[in-house]
Coordinates of C-alpha atoms and ligand atoms in Angstrom, one line a residue:
X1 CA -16.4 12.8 23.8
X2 CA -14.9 15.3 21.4
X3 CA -11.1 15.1 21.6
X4 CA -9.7 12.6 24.1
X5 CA -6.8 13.7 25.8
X6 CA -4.1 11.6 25.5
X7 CA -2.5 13.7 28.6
X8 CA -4.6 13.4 30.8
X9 CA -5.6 9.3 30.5
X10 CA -4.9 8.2 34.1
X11 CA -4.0 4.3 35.4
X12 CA -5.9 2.9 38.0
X13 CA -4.5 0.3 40.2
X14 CA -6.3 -2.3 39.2
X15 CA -5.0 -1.5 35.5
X16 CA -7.5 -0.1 33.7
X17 CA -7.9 3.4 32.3
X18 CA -9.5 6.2 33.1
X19 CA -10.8 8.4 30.3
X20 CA -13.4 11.2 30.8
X21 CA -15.7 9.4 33.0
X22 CA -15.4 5.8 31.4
X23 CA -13.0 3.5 32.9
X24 CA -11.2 1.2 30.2
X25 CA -9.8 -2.3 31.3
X26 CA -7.0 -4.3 29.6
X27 CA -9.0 -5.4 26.1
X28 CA -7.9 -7.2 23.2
X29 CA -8.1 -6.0 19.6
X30 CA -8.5 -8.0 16.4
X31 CA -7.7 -6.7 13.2
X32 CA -8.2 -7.7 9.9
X33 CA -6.8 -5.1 6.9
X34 CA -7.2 -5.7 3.0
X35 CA -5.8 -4.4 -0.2
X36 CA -3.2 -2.1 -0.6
X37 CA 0.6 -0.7 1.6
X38 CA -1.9 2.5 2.1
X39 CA -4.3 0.4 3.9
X40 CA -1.7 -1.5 6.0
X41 CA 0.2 2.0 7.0
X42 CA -3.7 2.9 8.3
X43 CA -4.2 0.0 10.3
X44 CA -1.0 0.2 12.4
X45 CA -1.7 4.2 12.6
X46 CA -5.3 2.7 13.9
X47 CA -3.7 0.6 16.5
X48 CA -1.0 3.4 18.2
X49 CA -4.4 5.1 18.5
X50 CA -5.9 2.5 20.8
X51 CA -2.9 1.8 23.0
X52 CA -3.7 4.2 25.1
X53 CA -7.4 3.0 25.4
X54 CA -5.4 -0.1 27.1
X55 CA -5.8 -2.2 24.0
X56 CA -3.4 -4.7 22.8
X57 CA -3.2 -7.1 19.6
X58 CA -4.7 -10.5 19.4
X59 CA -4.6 -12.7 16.3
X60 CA -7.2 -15.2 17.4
X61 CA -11.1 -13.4 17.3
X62 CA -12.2 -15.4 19.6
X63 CA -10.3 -13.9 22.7
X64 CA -11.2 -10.3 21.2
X65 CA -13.0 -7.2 22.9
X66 CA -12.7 -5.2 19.6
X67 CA -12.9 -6.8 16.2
X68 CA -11.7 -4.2 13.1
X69 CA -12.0 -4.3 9.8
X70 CA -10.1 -2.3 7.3
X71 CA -11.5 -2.5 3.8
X72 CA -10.2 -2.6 0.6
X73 CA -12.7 -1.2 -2.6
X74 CA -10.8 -1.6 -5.7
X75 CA -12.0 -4.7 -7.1
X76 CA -14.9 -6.4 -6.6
X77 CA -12.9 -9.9 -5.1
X78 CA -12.1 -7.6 -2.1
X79 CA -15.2 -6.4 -1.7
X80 CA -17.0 -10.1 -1.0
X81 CA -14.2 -11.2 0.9
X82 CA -15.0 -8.7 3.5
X83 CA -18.7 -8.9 3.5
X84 CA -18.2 -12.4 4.1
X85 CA -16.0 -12.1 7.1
X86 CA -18.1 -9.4 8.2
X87 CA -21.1 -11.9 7.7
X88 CA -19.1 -14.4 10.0
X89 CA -18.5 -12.3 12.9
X90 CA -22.1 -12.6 13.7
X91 CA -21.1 -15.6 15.7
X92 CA -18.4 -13.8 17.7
X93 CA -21.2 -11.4 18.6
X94 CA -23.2 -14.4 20.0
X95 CA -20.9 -15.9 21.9
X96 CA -19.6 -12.6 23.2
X97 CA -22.4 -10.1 23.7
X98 CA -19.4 -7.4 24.7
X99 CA -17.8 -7.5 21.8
X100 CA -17.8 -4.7 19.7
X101 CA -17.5 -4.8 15.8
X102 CA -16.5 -1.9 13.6
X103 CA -15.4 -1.3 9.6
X104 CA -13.1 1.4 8.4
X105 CA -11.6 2.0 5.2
X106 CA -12.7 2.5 1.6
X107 CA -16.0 0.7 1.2
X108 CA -16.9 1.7 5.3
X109 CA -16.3 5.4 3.2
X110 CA -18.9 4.9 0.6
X111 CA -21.0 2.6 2.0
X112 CA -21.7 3.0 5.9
X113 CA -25.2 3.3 5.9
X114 CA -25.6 0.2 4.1
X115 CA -23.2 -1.5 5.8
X116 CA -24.8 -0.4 9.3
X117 CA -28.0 -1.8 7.9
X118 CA -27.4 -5.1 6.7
X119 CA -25.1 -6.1 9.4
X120 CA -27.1 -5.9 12.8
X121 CA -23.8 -7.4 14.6
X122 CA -22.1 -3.7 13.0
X123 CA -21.5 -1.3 16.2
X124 CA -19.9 1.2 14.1
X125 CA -18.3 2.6 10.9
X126 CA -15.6 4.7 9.9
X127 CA -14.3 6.4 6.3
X128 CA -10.7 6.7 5.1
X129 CA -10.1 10.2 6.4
X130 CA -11.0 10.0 10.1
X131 CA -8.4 7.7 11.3
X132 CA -6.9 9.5 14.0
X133 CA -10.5 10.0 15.4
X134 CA -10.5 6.1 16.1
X135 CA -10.0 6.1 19.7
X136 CA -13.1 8.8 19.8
X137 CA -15.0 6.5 17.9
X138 CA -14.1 3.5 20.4
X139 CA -15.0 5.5 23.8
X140 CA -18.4 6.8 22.1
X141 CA -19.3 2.4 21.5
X142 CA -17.9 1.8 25.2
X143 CA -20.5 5.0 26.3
X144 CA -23.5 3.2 24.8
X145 CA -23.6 4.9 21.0
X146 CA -24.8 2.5 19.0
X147 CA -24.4 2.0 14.9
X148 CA -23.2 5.1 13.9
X149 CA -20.8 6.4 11.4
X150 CA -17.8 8.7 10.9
X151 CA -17.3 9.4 7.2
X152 CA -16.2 13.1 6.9
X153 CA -13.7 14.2 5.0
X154 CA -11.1 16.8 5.9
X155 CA -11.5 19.3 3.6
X156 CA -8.5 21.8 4.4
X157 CA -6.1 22.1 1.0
X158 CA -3.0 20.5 2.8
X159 CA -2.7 18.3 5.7
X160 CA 0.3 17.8 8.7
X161 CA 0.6 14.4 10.4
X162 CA 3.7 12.7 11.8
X163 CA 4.1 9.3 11.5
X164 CA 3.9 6.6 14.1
X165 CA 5.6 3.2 13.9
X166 CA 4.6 0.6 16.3
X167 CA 7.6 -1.8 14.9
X168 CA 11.2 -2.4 15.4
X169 CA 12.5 -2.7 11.8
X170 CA 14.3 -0.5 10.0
X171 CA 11.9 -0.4 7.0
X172 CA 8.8 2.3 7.6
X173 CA 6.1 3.7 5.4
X174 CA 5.8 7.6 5.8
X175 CA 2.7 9.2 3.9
X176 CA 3.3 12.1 1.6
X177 CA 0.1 12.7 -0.3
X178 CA -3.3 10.9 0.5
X179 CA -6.6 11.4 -2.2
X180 CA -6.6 10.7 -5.4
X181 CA -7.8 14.1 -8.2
X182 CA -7.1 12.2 -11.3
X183 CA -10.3 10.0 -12.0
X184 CA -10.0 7.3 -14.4
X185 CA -12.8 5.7 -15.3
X186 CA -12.5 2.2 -13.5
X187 CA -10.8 3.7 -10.4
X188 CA -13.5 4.0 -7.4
X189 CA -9.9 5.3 -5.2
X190 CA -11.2 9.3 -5.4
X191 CA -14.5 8.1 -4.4
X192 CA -13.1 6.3 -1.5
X193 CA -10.0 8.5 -0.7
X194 CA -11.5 11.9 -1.4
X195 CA -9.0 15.1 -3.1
X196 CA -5.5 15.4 -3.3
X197 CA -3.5 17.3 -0.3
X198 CA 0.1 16.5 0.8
X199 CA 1.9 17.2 3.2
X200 CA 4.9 19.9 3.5
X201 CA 8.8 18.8 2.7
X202 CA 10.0 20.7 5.5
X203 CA 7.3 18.3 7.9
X204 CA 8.5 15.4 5.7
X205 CA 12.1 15.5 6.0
X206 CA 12.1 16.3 9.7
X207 CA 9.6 13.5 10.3
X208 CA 11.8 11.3 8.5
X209 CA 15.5 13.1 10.3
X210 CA 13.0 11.5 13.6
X211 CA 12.5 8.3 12.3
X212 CA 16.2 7.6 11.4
X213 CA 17.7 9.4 14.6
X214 CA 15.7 8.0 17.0
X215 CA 13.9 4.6 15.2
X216 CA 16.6 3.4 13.5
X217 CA 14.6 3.5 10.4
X218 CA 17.0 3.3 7.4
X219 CA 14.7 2.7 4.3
X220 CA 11.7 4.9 3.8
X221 CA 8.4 4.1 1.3
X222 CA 7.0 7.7 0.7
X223 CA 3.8 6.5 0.1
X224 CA 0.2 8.1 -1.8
X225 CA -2.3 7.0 -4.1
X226 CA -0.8 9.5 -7.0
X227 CA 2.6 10.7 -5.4
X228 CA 3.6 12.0 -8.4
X229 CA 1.3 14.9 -7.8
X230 CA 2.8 15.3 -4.1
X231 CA 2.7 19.1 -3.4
X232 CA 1.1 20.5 -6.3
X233 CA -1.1 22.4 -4.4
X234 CA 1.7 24.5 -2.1
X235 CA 4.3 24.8 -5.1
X236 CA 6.4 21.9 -4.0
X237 CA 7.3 18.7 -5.9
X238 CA 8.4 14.7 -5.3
X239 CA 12.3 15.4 -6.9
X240 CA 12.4 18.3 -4.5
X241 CA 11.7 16.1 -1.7
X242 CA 13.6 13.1 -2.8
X243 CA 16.7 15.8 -3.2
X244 CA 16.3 16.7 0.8
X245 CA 15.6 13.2 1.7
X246 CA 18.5 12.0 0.3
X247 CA 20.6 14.3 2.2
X248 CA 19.6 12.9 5.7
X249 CA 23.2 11.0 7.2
X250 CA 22.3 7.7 8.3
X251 CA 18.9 7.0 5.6
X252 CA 20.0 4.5 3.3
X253 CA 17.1 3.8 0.6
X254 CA 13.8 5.6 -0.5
X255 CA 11.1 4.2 -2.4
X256 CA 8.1 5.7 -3.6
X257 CA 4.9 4.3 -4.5
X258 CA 2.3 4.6 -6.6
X259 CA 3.4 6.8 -9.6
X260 CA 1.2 8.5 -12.0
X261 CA 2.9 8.2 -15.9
X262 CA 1.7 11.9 -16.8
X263 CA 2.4 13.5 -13.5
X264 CA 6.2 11.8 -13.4
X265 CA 8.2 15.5 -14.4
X266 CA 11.6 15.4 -16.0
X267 CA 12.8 16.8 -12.8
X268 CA 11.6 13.9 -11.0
X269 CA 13.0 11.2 -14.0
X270 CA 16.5 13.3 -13.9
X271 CA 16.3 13.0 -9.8
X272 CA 16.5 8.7 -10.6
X273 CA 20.2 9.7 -12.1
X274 CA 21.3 11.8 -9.2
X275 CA 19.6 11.0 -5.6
X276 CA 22.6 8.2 -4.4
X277 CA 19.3 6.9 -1.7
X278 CA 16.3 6.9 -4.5
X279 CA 15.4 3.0 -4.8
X280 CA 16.7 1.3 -8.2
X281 CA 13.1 0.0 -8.8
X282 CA 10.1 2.1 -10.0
X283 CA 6.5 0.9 -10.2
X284 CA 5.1 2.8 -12.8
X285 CA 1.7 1.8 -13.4
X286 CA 0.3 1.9 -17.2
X287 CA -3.0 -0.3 -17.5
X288 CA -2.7 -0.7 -20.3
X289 CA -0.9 -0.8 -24.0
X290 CA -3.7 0.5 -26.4
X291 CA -3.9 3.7 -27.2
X292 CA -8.1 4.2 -27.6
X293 CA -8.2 1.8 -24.1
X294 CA -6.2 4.6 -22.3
X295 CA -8.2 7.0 -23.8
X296 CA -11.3 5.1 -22.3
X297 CA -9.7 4.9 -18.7
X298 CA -9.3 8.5 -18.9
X299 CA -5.0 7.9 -18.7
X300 CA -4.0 11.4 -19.8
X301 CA -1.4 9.6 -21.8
X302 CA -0.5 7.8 -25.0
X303 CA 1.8 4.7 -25.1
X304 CA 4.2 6.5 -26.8
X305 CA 4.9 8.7 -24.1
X306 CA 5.0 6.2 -21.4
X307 CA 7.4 4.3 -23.4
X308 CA 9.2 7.6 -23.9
X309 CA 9.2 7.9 -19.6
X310 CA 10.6 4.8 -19.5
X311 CA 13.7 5.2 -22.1
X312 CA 14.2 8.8 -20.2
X313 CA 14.3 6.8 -16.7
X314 CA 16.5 4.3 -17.8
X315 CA 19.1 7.0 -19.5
X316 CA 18.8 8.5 -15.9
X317 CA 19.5 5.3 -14.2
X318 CA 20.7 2.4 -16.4
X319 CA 20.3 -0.1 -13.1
X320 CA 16.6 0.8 -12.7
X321 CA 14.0 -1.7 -13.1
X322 CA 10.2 -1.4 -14.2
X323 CA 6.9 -3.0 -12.4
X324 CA 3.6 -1.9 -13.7
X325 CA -0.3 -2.7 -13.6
X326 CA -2.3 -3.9 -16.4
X327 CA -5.8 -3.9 -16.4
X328 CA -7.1 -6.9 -18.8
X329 CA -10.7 -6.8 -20.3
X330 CA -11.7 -3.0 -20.3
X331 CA -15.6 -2.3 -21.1
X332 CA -15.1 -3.7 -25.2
X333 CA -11.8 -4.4 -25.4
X334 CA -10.9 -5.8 -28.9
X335 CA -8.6 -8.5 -29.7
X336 CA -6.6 -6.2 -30.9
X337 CA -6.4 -4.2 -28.1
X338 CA -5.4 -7.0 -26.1
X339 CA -2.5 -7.7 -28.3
X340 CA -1.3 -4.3 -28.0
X341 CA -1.0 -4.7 -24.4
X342 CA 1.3 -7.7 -25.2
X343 CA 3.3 -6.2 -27.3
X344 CA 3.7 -3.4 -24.5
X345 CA 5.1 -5.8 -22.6
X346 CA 7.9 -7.1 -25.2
X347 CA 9.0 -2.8 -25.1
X348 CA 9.1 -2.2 -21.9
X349 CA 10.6 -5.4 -20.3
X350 CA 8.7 -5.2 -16.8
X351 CA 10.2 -6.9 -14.2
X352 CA 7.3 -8.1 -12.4
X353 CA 3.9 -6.9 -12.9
X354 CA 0.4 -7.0 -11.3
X355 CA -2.4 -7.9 -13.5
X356 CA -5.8 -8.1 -12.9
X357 CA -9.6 -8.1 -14.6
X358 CA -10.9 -5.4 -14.9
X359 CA -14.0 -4.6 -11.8
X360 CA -16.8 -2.8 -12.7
X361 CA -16.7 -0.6 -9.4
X362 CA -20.4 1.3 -8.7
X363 CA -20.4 5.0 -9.5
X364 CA -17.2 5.4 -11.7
X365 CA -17.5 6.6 -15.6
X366 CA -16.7 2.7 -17.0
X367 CA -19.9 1.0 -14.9
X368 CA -22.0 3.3 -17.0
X369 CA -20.3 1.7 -20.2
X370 CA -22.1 -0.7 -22.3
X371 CA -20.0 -3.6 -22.0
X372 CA -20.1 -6.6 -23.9
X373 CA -16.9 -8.6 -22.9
X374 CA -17.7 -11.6 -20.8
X375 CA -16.0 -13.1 -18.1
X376 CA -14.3 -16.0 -20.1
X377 CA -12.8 -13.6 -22.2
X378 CA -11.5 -11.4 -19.6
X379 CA -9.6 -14.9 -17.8
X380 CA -8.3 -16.0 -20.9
X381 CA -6.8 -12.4 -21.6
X382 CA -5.6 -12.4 -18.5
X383 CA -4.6 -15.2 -18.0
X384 CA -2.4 -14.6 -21.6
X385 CA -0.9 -11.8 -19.9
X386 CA 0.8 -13.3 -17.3
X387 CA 1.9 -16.6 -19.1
X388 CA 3.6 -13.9 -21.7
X389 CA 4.6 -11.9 -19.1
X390 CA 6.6 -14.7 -16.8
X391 CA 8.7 -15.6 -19.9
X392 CA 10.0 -11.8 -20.7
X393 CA 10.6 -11.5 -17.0
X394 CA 12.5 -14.6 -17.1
X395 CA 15.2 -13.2 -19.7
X396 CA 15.0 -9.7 -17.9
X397 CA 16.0 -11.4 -14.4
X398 CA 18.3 -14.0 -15.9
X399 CA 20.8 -11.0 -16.7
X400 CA 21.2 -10.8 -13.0
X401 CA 23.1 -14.0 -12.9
X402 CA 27.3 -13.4 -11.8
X403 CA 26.3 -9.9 -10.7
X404 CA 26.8 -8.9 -7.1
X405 CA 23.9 -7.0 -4.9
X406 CA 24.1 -5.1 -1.7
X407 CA 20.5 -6.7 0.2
X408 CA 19.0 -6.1 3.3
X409 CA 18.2 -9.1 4.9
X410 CA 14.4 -9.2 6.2
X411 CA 13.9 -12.8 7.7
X412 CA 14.5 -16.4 8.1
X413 CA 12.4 -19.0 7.1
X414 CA 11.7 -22.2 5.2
X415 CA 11.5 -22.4 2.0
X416 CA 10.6 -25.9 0.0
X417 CA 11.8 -27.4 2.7
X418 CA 15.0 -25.6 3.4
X419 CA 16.3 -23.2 5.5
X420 CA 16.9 -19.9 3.8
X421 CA 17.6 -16.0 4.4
X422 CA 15.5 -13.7 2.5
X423 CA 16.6 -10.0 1.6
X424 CA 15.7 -7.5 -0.5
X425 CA 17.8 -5.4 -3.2
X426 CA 17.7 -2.2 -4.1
X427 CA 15.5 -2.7 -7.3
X428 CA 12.8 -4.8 -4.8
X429 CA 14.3 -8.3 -6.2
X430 CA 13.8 -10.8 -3.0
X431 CA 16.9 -12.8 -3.3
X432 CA 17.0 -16.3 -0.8
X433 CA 20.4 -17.3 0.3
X434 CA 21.9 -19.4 2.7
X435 CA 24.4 -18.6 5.5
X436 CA 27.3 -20.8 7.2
X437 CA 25.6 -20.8 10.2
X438 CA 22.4 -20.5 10.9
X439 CA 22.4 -19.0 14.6
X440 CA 24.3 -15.7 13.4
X441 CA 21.1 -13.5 13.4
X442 CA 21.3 -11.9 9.7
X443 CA 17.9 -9.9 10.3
X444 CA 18.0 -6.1 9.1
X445 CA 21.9 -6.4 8.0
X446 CA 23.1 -5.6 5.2
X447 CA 24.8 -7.8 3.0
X448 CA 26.5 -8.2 -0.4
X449 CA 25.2 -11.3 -2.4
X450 CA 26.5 -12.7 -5.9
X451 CA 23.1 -14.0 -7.9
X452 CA 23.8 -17.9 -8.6
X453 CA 20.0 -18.7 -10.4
X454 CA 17.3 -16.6 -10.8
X455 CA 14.5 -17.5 -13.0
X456 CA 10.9 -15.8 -13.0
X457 CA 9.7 -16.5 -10.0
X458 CA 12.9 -16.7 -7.7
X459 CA 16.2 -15.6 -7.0
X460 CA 19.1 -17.2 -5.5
X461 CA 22.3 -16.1 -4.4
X462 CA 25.1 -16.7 -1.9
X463 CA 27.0 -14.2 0.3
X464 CA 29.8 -11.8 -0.5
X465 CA 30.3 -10.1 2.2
X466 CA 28.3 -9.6 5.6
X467 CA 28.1 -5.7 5.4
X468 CA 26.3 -5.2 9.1
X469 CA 23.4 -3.3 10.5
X470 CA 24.0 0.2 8.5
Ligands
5AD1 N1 -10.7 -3.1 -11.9 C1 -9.5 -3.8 -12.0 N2 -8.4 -3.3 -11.5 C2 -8.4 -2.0 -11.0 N3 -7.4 -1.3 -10.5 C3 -8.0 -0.1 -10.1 N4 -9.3 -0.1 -10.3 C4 -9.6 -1.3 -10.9 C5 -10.8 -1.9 -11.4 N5 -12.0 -1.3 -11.4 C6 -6.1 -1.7 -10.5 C7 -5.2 -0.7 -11.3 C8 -4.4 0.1 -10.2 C9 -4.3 -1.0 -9.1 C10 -4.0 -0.4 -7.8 O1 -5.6 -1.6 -9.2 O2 -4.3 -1.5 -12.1 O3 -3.2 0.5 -10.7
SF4_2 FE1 -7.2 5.4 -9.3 FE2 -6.2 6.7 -11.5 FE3 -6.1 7.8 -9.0 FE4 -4.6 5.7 -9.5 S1 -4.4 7.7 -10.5 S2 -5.8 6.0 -7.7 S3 -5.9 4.5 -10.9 S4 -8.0 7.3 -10.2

């Protein structure tokens, strides 16, 4: 089948589905998604696919028709935890000859064929850019294709989608820009995610006037591998957009993730001072703080002129607060640039970041360095970095202390054995509180809460004022 469509799927009265000539009874999907919010957005745009191919979710394989995987390529850790599960699922396929067992994502993009291969139990295999062809892919397995794969890319400049949300809160990822152009020499993402295209504002901001009006979304994550290139191609930029999004009535908070240091305009910096919605927290990833390392990644920029992004942002918003990533253990890293990546960290006082060693990823420029670090010295620089990293974002977070913060509230739950609330400010602090009484349902409101302790690792804080649900 070419297109299914979606119109014309007819229920039977026993329940099942009729599409083309195949009839589809009630099945069970399992899913199983890795790595990053890009991923996660794809998996749940995966599953509105296959509701109307009478699929609903299971957590437990075992009861699964349809087992899914959506991979994750960056680092090499996320690689082996999937080929490992995948390796497992040869025993759901033995005890359920029906089932069928497919792999999307990054490394189904590059590597299907080999995939297909090793793993007999594999039915099929799907890249990064075919997503909405899922329920395709599905009826071709139920019609008897076996092992084959979907990996094309769409190649058009631009691209139109509108978002689908399967949940009920008022949180909701909407995609912007998907590929990656940029290239740095670790990165394996424009392998995996193929070129830059985005989407249009005017799409954008009426996809997102949807959401609010008739989802009750009220915080948006405009989300893209390099959003700070969003629109580069049709003249547009990511302040222009922010400027419209911010005008929508009843949206209360955009974030956008992940920013690029040398694509991030003065436009965009200046929009951080004057967009009343735009998030108070930034994740502005800089890899590094050497100078001849950033050269090596292929960053397009020097410290200094992060550093300089950073004083311009905070002029711009004095509130805002900085997350980053930090590669540790580039091919030949010295000492000494190791300790300039400290001292990056005393400069720009993160508050939080996510660190990790550096992956040698198969067919990017630094796996065809000559590297002579080991992997002892990559743990113990990394391992440096976040012990000096938890003590600067302990002085940054202690200045919260006294001050009062408007926080949605996101769930309930227990934390070292007590029951807490846990919400989320503007600047992406979780702060846990408790209420007077526990059966008032504080999910998705809004509330005002002072800080009474925040150290590294965790903020507490008690309520204000119950704001309500907008
Ligand atoms: N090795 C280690 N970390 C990597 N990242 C990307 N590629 C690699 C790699 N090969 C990190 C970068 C990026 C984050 C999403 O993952 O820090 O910002
Ligand atoms: Fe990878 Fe660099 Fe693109 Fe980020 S900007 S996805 S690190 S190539």
């Amino acid at each position: 089948m070419d297109q299914i469509n979606y119109e014309e799927i007819k229920t039977l009265e026993n329940g099942s589905k009729l599409i083309g000539e195949l009839e589809f009874p009630k099945r069970k999907v399992w899913v199983k998604t890795y790595g990053c919010q890009m991923n996660y957005h794809d998996t749940e745009r995966i599953l509105t696919h296959l509701t109307p191919l009478n699929f609903t979710l299971t957590d437990t394989k075992e009861e699964a028709d349809l087992l899914l995987f959506n991979t994750c390529a960056i680092r090499d850790l996320a690689n082996q935890k999937f080929y490992s599960h995948l390796g497992e699922s040869k025993h759901n396929k033995i005890t359920n000859k029906e089932i069928k067992i497919a792999a999307g994502g990054c490394i189904a993009q590059t590597e299907s064929k080999e995939l297909l291969n090793k793993y007999p139990q594999l039915d099929f295999a799907f890249g990064t850019d075919v997503i909405d062809n899922i329920g395709e892919m599905v009826y071709r397995t139920y019609a008897g294709d076996k092992k084959f794969a979907v990996t094309s890319w769409d190649r058009s400049e631009n691209y139109s989608i509108e978002t689908q949300i399967t949940h009920g809160s008022p949180q909701a990822f909407v995609n912007i820009i998907k590929g990656c152009d940029k290239f740095c020499s670790y990165c394996i993402v424009p392998f995996t995610r193929g070129r830059e295209k985005s989407r249009s504002i005017t799409e954008i901001v009426n996809d997102v006037a949807r959401l609010v009006e008739h989802k009750g979304v009220q915080e948006v994550t405009l989300l893209g591998q390099n959003v700070n290139s969003f629109g580069k191609k049709n003249g547009e930029s990511l302040a222009e957009l922010i400027t419209e999004l911010d005008k929508i009535d009843d949206l209360k908070m955009i974030r956008y993730t992940t920013s690029h240091p040398y694509d991030i305009s003065d436009e965009l910096m200046a929009v951080h001072g004057t967009a009343k919605k735009l998030s108070n927290h930034l994740h502005l990833p800089v890899q590094s703080g050497s100078n001849t390392v950033l050269q090596r990644m292929l960053r397009q920029y020097s410290v200094e002129h992060y550093l300089d992004r950073l004083t311009k942002l905070r002029e711009a918003n004095p509130d805002i607060v900085i997350s980053t990533d930090i590669i540790a253990g580039f091919p030949n890293e010295t000492e000494e640039e190791h300790r300039a990546t400290l001292d990056l960290l005393d400069k720009a006082q993160y508050d939080f970041i996510y660190s990790y060693n550096y992956s040698s990823r198969k067919g990017t420029k630094s796996a065809r360095m000559k590297d002579i670090l080991t992997n002892d010295i990559r743990g113990r620089r990394l391992r440096e970095i976040q012990a000096y990293q938890l003590n600067i974002q302990a002085d940054v977070r202690a200045s919260m202390v006294g001050k009062t913060y408007r926080v949605l509230v996101e769930s309930f739950g227990t934390k070292k054995g007590e029951k807490k609330w846990k919400g989320r400010t503007s600047c992406f602090r979780i702060v846990h509180f408790k209420a007077e009484n526990d059966d008032v349902d504080l999910t998705w409101q809004w509330v005002n809460l002072k800080i009474t302790s925040a150290t590294a690792l965790s903020c507490q804080g008690e309520i204000v004022q119950i704001l309500g649900k907008r």
